[in-house]
C-alpha atoms as one frame of an Amber mdcrd trajectory, in Angstrom:
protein
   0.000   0.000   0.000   2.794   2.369   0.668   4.720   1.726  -2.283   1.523
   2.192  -4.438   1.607   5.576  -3.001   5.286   6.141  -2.693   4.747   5.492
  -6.279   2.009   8.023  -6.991   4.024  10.753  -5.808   7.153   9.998  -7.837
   5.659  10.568 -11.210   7.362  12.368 -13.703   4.237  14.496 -14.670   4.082
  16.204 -10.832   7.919  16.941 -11.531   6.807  18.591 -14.769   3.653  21.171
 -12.934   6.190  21.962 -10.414   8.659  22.751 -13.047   6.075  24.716 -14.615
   5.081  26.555 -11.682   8.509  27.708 -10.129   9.518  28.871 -13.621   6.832
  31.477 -13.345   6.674  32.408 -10.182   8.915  33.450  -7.802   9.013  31.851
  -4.400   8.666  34.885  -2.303   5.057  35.595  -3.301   2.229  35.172  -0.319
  -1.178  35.645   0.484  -2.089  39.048   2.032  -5.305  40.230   3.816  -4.645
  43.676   2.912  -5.775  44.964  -0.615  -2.755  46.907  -1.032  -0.308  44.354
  -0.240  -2.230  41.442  -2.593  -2.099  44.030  -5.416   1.742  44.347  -4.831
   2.151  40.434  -4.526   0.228  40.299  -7.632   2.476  42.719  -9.575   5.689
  41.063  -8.487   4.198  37.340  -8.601   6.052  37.118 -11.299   9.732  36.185
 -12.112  11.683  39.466 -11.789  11.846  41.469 -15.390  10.690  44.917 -14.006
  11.954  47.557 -11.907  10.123  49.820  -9.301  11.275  53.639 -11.313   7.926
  54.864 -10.765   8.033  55.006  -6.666  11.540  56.861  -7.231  10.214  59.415
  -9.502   7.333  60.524  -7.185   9.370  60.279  -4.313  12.341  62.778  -5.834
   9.547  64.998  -7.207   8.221  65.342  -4.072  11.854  65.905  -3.107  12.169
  69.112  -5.579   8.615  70.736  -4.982   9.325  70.605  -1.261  13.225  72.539
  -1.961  11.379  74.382  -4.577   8.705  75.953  -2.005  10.439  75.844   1.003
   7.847  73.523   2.826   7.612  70.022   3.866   5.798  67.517   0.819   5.006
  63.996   1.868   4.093  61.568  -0.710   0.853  59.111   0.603  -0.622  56.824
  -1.708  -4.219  54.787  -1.519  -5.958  52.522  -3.952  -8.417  54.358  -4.661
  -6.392  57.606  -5.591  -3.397  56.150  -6.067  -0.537  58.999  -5.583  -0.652
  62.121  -4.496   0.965  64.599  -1.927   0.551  65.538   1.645   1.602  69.071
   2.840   0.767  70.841   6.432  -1.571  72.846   7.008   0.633  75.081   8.888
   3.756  74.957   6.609   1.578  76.320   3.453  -1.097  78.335   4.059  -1.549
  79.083   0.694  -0.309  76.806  -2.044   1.032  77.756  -5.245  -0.820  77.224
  -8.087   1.027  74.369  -9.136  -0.869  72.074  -6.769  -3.902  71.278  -7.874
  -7.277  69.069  -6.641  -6.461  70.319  -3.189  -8.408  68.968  -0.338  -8.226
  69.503   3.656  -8.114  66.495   5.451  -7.273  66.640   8.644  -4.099  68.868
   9.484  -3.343  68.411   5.667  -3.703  69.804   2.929  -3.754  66.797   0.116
  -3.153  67.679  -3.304  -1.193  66.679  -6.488   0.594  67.957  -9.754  -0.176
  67.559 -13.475   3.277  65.812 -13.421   2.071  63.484 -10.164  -0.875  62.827
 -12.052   0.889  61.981 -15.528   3.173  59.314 -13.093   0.159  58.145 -11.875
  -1.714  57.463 -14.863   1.440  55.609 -15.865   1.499  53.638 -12.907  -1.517
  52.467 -12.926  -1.356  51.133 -16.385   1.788  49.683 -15.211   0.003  47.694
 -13.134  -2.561  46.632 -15.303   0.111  45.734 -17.670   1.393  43.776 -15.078
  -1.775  42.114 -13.759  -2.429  40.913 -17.517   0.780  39.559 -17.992   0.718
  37.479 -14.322  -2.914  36.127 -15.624  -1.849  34.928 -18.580   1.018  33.256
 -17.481  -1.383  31.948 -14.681  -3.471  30.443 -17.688   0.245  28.787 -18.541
   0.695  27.245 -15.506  -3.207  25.513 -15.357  -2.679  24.504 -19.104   0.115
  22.422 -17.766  -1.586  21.337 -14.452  -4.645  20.636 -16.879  -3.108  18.536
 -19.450  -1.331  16.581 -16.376  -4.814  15.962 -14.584  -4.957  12.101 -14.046
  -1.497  12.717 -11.694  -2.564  14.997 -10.329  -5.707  13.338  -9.007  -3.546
  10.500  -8.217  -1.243  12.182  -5.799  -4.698  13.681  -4.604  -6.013   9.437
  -3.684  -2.344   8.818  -2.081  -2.566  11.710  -0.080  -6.361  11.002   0.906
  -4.989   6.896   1.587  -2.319   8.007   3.439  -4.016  10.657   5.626  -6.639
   7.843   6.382  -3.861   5.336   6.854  -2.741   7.854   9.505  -6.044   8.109
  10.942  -6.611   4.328  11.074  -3.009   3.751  13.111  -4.078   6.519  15.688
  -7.071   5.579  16.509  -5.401   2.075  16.990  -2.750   3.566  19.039  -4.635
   5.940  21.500  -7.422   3.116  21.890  -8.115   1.133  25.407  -9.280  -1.812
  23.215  -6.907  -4.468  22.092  -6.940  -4.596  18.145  -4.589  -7.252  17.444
């Protein structure tokens, strides 16, 4: 019985959807709760062929309009809006007009730039770019698994054996009764 399942697990078809699946993916990617985080993981899912320019950009812009104006920029960034800037109420009073979409929140004053806005717009299609390519190569990796479907549901009946196996032996162990 053990060999039959020792066997099941030793086909070369498993070897070939594992093959399959760590080519594509890179080991580091995990399950998040948080939307922002799961959108990152998703983006960077998989193997490395990008590079992260676009947080560098906004953050050094941010750099120069705070130098430029002599007052403290922040860069925040949500889903929902994406990127945009965070300035004190108290260190700008009155913002030049190159800020634009201004709102108060808080002791903020959140705004962005047409140039934000341009690296935004990029950014996002970036992602979406990104997000397309990670599905398709998703739709790789179950063609594979697919086409490889009777081993898998093998290994699937030698796990299920062996877990009752398991079951079976424990019960027999931790029971008052005298089996053999």
């Amino acid at each position: 019985l053990l060999e039959a399942i020792w066997l099941a697990m030793k086909q070369q078809a498993l070897q070939t959807i594992l093959d399959a699946v760590t080519e594509i993916f890179t080991e580091s990617t995990t399950y998040s709760k948080n939307v922002h985080a799961m959108r990152h993981q998703e983006c960077f899912a998989l193997k490395p062929n990008a590079n992260g320019m676009m947080d560098v950009i906004i953050y050094r812009l941010a750099d120069q309009y705070a130098e430029e104006h002599d007052m403290l920029v922040t860069v925040k960034e949500t889903t929902t809006r994406g990127y945009y800037l965070a300035i004190p109420l108290d260190a700008a009073p009155e913002l030049p007009a190159i800020f634009i979409q201004s709102v108060r929140s808080g002791r903020f004053i959140n705004c962005t730039t047409e140039e934000v806005l341009s690296l935004n717009a990029r950014a996002q299609e970036n992602v979406q770019d990104l997000l397309l390519m990670t599905h398709e190569r998703i739709q790789e990796a179950i063609e594979v698994a697919r086409d490889r479907y009777d081993a898998l549901a093998s290994l699937s009946d030698a796990i299920a054996l062996l877990d009752m196996c398991h079951c079976f032996a424990d019960n027999v162990a931790s029971s008052r009764h005298q089996w053999c």
